[in-house]
Coordinates of C-alpha atoms and ligand atoms in Angstrom, one line a residue:
X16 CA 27.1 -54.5 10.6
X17 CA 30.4 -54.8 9.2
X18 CA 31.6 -55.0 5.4
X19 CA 34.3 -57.8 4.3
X20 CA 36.9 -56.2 3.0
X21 CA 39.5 -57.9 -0.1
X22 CA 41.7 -59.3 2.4
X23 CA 39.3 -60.5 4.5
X24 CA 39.2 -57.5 7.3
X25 CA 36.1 -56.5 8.3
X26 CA 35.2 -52.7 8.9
X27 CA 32.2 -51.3 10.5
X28 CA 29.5 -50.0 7.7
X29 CA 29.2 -47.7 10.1
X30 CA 31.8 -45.0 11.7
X31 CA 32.3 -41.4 13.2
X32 CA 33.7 -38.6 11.0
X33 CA 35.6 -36.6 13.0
X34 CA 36.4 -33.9 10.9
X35 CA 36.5 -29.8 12.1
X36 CA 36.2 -31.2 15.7
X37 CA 38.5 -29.0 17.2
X38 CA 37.6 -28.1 20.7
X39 CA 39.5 -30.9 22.5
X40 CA 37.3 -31.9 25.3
X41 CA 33.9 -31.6 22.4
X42 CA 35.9 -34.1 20.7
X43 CA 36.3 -36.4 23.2
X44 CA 33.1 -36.1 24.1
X45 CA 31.8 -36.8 21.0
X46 CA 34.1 -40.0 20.2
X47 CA 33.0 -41.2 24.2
X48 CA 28.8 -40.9 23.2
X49 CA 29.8 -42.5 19.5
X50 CA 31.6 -45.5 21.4
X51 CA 28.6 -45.9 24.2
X52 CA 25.7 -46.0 21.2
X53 CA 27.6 -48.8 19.5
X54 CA 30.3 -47.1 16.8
X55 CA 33.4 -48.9 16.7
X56 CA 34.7 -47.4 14.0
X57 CA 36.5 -43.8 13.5
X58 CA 37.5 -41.7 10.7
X59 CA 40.4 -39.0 11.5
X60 CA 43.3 -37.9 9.5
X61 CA 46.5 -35.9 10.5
X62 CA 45.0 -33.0 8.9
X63 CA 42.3 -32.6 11.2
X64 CA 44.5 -32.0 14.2
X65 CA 42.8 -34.2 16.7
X66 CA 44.2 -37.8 16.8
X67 CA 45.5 -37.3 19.8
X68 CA 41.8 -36.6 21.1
X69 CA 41.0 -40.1 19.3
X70 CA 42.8 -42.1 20.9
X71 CA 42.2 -40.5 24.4
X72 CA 38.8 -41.2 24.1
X73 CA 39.5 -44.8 22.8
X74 CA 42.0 -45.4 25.9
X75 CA 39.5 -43.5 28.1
X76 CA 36.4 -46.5 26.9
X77 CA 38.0 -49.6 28.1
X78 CA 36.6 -51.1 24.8
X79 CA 39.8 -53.5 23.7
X80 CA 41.9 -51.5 20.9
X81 CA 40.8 -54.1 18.6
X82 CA 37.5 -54.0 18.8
X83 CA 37.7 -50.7 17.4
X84 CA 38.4 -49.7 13.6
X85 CA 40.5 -46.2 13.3
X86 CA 41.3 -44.8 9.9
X87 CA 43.6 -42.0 9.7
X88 CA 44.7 -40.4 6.8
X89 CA 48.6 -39.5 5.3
X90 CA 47.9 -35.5 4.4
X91 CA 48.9 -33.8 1.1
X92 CA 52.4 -32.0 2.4
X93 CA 54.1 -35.5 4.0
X94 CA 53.1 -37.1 1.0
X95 CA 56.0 -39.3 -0.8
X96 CA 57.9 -42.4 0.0
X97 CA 60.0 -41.5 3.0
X98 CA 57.7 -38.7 4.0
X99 CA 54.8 -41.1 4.4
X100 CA 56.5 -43.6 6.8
X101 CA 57.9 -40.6 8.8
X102 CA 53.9 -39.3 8.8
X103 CA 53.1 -42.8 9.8
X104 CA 55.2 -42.7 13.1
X105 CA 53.5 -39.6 14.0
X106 CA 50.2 -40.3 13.7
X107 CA 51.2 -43.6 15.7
X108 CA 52.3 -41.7 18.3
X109 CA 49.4 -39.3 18.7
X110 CA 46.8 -41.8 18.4
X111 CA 49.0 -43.8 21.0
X112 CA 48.3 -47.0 19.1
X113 CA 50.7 -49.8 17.9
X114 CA 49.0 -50.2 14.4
X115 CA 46.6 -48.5 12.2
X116 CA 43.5 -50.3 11.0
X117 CA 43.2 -48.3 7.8
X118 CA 45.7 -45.8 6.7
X119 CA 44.9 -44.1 3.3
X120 CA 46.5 -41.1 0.7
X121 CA 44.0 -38.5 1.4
X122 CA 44.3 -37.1 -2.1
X123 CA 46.1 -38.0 -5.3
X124 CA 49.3 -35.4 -5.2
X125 CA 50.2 -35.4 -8.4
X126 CA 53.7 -37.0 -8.8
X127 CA 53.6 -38.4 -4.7
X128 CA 50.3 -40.4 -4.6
X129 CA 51.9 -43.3 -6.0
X130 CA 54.8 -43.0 -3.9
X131 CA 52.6 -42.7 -1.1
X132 CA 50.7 -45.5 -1.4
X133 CA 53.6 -47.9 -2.3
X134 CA 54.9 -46.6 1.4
X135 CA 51.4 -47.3 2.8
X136 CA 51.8 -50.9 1.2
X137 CA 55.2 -50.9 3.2
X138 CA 54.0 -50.5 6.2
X139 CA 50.7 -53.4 5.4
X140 CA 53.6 -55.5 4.7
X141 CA 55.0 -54.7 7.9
X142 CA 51.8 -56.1 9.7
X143 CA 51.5 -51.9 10.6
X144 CA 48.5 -51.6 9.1
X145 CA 46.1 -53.7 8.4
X146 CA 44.3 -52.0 5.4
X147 CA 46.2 -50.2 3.0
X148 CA 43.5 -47.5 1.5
X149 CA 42.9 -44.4 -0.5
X150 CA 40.7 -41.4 -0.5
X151 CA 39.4 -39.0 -3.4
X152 CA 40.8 -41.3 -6.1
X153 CA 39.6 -41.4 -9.3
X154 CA 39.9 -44.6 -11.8
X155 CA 42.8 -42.8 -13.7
X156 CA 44.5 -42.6 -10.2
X157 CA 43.5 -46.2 -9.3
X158 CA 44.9 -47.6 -12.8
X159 CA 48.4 -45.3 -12.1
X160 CA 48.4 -47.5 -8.8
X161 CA 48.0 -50.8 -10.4
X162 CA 50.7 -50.2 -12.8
X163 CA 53.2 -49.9 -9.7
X164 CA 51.9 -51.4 -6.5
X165 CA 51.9 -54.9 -5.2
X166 CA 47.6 -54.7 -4.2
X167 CA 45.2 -52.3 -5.1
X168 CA 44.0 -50.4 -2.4
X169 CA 41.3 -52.1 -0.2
X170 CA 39.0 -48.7 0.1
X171 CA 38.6 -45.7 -1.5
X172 CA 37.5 -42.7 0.7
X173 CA 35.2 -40.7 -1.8
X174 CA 32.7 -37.5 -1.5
X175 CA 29.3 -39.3 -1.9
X176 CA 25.8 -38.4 -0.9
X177 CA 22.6 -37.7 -3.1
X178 CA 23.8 -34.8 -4.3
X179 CA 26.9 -36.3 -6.0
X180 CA 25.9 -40.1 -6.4
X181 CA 29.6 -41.3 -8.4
X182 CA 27.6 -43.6 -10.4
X183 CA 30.8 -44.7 -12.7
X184 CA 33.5 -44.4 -9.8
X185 CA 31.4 -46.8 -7.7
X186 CA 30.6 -49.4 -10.6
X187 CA 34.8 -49.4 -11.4
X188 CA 35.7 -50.1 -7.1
X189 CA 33.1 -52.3 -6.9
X190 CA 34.3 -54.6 -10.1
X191 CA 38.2 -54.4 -8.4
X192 CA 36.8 -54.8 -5.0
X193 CA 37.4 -51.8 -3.6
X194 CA 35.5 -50.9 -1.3
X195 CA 33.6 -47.3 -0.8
X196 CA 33.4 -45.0 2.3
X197 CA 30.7 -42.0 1.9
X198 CA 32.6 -38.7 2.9
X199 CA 30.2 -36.2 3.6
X200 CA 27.5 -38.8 3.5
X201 CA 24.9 -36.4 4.4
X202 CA 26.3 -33.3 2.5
X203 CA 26.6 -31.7 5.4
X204 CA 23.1 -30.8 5.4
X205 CA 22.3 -29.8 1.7
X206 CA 19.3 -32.3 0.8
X207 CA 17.7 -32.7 3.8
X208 CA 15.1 -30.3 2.6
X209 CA 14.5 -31.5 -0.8
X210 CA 11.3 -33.2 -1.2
X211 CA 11.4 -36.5 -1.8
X212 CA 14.0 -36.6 1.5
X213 CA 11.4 -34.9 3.5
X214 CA 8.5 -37.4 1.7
X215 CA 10.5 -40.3 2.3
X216 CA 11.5 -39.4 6.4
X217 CA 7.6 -38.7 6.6
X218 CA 6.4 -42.3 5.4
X219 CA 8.8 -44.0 7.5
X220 CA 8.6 -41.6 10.6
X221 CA 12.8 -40.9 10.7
X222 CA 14.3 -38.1 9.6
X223 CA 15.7 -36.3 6.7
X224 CA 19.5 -37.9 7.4
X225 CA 18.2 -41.2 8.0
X226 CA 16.5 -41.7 4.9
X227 CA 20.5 -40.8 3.3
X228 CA 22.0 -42.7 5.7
X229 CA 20.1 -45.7 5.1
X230 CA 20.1 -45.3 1.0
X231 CA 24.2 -45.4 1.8
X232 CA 24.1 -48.4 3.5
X233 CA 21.6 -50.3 0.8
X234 CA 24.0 -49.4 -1.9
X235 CA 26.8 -51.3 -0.1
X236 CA 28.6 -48.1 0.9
X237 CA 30.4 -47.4 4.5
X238 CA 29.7 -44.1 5.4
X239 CA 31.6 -41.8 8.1
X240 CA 28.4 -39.6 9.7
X241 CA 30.0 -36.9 11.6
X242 CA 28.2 -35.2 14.5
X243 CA 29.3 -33.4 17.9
X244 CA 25.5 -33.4 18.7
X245 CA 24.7 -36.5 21.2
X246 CA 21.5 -37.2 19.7
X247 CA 22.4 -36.9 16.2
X248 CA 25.1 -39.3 17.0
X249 CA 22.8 -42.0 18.2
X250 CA 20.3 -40.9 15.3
X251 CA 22.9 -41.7 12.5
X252 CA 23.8 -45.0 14.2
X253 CA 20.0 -46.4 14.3
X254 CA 19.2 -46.9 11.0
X255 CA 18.8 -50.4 11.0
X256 CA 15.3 -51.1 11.4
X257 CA 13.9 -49.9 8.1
X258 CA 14.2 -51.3 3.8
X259 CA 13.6 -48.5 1.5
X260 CA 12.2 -50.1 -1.4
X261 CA 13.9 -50.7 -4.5
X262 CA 11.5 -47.9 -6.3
X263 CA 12.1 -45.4 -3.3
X264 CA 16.4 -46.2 -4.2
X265 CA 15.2 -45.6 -7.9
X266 CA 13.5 -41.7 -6.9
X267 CA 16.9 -40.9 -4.4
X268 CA 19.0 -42.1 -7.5
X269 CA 17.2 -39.1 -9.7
X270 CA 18.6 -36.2 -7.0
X271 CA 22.5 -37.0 -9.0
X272 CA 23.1 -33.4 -9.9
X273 CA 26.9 -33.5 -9.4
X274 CA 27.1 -30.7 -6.6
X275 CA 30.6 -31.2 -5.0
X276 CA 31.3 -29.8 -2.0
X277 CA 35.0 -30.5 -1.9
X278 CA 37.9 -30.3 -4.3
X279 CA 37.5 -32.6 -8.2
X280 CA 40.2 -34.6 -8.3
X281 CA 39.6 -35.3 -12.0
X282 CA 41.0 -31.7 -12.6
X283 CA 44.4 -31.5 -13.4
X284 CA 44.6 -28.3 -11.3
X285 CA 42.1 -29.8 -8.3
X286 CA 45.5 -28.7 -6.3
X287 CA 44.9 -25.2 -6.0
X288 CA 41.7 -25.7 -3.9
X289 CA 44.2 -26.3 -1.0
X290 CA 46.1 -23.2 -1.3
Ligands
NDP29 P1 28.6 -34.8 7.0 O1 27.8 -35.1 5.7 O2 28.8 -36.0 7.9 O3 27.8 -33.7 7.8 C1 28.2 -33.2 9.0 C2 27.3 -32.0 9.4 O4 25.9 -32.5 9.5 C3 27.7 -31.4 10.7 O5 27.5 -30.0 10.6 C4 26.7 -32.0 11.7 O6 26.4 -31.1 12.7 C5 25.5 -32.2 10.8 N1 24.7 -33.5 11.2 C6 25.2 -34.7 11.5 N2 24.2 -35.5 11.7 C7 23.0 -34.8 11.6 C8 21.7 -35.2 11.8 N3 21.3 -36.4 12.1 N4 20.7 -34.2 11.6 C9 21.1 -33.0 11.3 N5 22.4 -32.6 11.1 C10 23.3 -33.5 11.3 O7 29.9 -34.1 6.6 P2 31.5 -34.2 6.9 O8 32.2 -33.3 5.9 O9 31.8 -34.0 8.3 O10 31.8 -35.7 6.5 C11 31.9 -36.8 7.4 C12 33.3 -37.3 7.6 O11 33.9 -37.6 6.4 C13 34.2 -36.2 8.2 O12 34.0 -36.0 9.6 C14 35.6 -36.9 7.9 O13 35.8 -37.9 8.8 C15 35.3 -37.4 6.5 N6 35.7 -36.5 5.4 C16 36.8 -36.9 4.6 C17 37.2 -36.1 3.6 C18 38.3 -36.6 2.7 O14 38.9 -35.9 1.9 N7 38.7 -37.9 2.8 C19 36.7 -34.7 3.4 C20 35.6 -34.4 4.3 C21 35.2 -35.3 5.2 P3 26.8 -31.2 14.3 O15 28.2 -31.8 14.4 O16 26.8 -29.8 14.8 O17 25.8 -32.1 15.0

């Protein structure tokens, strides 16, 4: 299943988040069982500290580089114009790759994002990378883009499970064709208990994350699972033999309560969460 981006690039609806996988061989590991099940898509950034694990794993499957879809991310201290192409080159040469499929700003720096992307545009232009994107952006970020970039980006990278549902951020990518990627899809846990999860995963004998998973995927959204757990990894991959119906979308819809689990980039000082 694969979602057809703006420019006509398509990118798995489904990939592996590889955030916190630090133990190098775990990760591997993890990427190799990911690859074998059927992902072809991955989600790293420099920040997590393990693309060089990525693209081990992705030299170590045989699969043909472009059959795979790897996103990394430009993190918040290389962000700027000449920082981000210098950033660029490095995550190039850890992944050991010759292009990026999707690189994104992993969060709006005030005063660099704009910078950032513009470099990010750069190196599309270049033929670099093929999907210039962004992540945690909100609209007033996206419309500061606009004003000086060439394209908007083609995906926005967005904390987004039942929990915290981004009703109006959603409705503005999808009208300027941007398209989402759930991070945290499955909120790392949180609503798996609540019960009209558990009600749900009981009628259609699946479980509590592939109930979420599969609400993701009917809204249109691309979502980023991450697991080190082999058969959680296969678990979030099959979800493809089930419909919720449209009233069973209508009772996950009421579980919005707005719970973040990461940093608001709609607060001026969202900034200090990092420090
Ligand atoms: P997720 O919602 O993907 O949850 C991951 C957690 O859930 C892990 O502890 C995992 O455990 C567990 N889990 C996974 N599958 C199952 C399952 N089927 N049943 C029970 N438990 C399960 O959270 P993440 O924060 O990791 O988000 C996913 C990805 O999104 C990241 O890896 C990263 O790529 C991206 N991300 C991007 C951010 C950004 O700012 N752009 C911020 C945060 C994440 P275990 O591994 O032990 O199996």
């Amino acid at each position: 299943m694969t979602i057809r981006l703006r420019n006509g690039v398509k990118m798995p609806q489904i990939g592996l988040g590889v955030y916190k996988m630090t133990d190098s061989e775990e990760t591997i590991q993890a990427i190799t069982t990911a690859l074998d099940v059927g992902y072809r898509a991955i989600d790293t950034a420099s920040y997590y500290f393990n693309e060089e694990e990525v693209g081990k794993a992705i030299k170590q499957s045989k699969i043909p580089r472009e059959d795979i879809f790897v996103t990394t991310k430009v993190w918040n201290d290389d962000q700027g114009y000449d920082e981000t192409l210098r950033a660029f080159e490095k995550s190039l040469r850890l992944l050991d790759v010759d292009y990026i499929d999707a690189y994104l700003v992993h969060w709006p720096v005030p005063g660099k994002f704009v910078d950032t992307y513009r470099a990010i545009e750069r190196l599309y232009e270049e033929k670099l990378v093929r999907v210039p994107g962004v992540s945690n952006h909100h609209e007033k970020h996206l419309r500061e883009i606009e004003k000086h970039a060439h394209t908007m980006p083609f995906v926005n990278q967005i904390e987004l499970h039942p929990y915290l549902q981004q009703k109006s951020l959603r409705s503005y990518c999808r009208e300027n064709e941007i398209a989402v990627i759930a991070w945290a899809p499955l909120s790392r846990g949180r609503a798996f208990e609540h019960p009209i999860i558990q009600q749900l995963a009981q009628q259609y004998n699946k479980t509590p994350a592939q109930i979420i998973l599969r609400w993701h995927l009917q809204l249109g959204n691309i979502i980023i699972p991450k697991s080190v757990t082999p058969s959680r990894i296969e678990e979030n991959f099959n979800v493809s033999d089930f419909t919720l119906l449209e009233e069973e979308m209508d009772k996950i819809a009421t579980l919005d309560q707005n719970d973040r689990i990461g940093a608001n980039p709609g607060l001026e000082n969202f900034m200090d969460h990092f420090k």
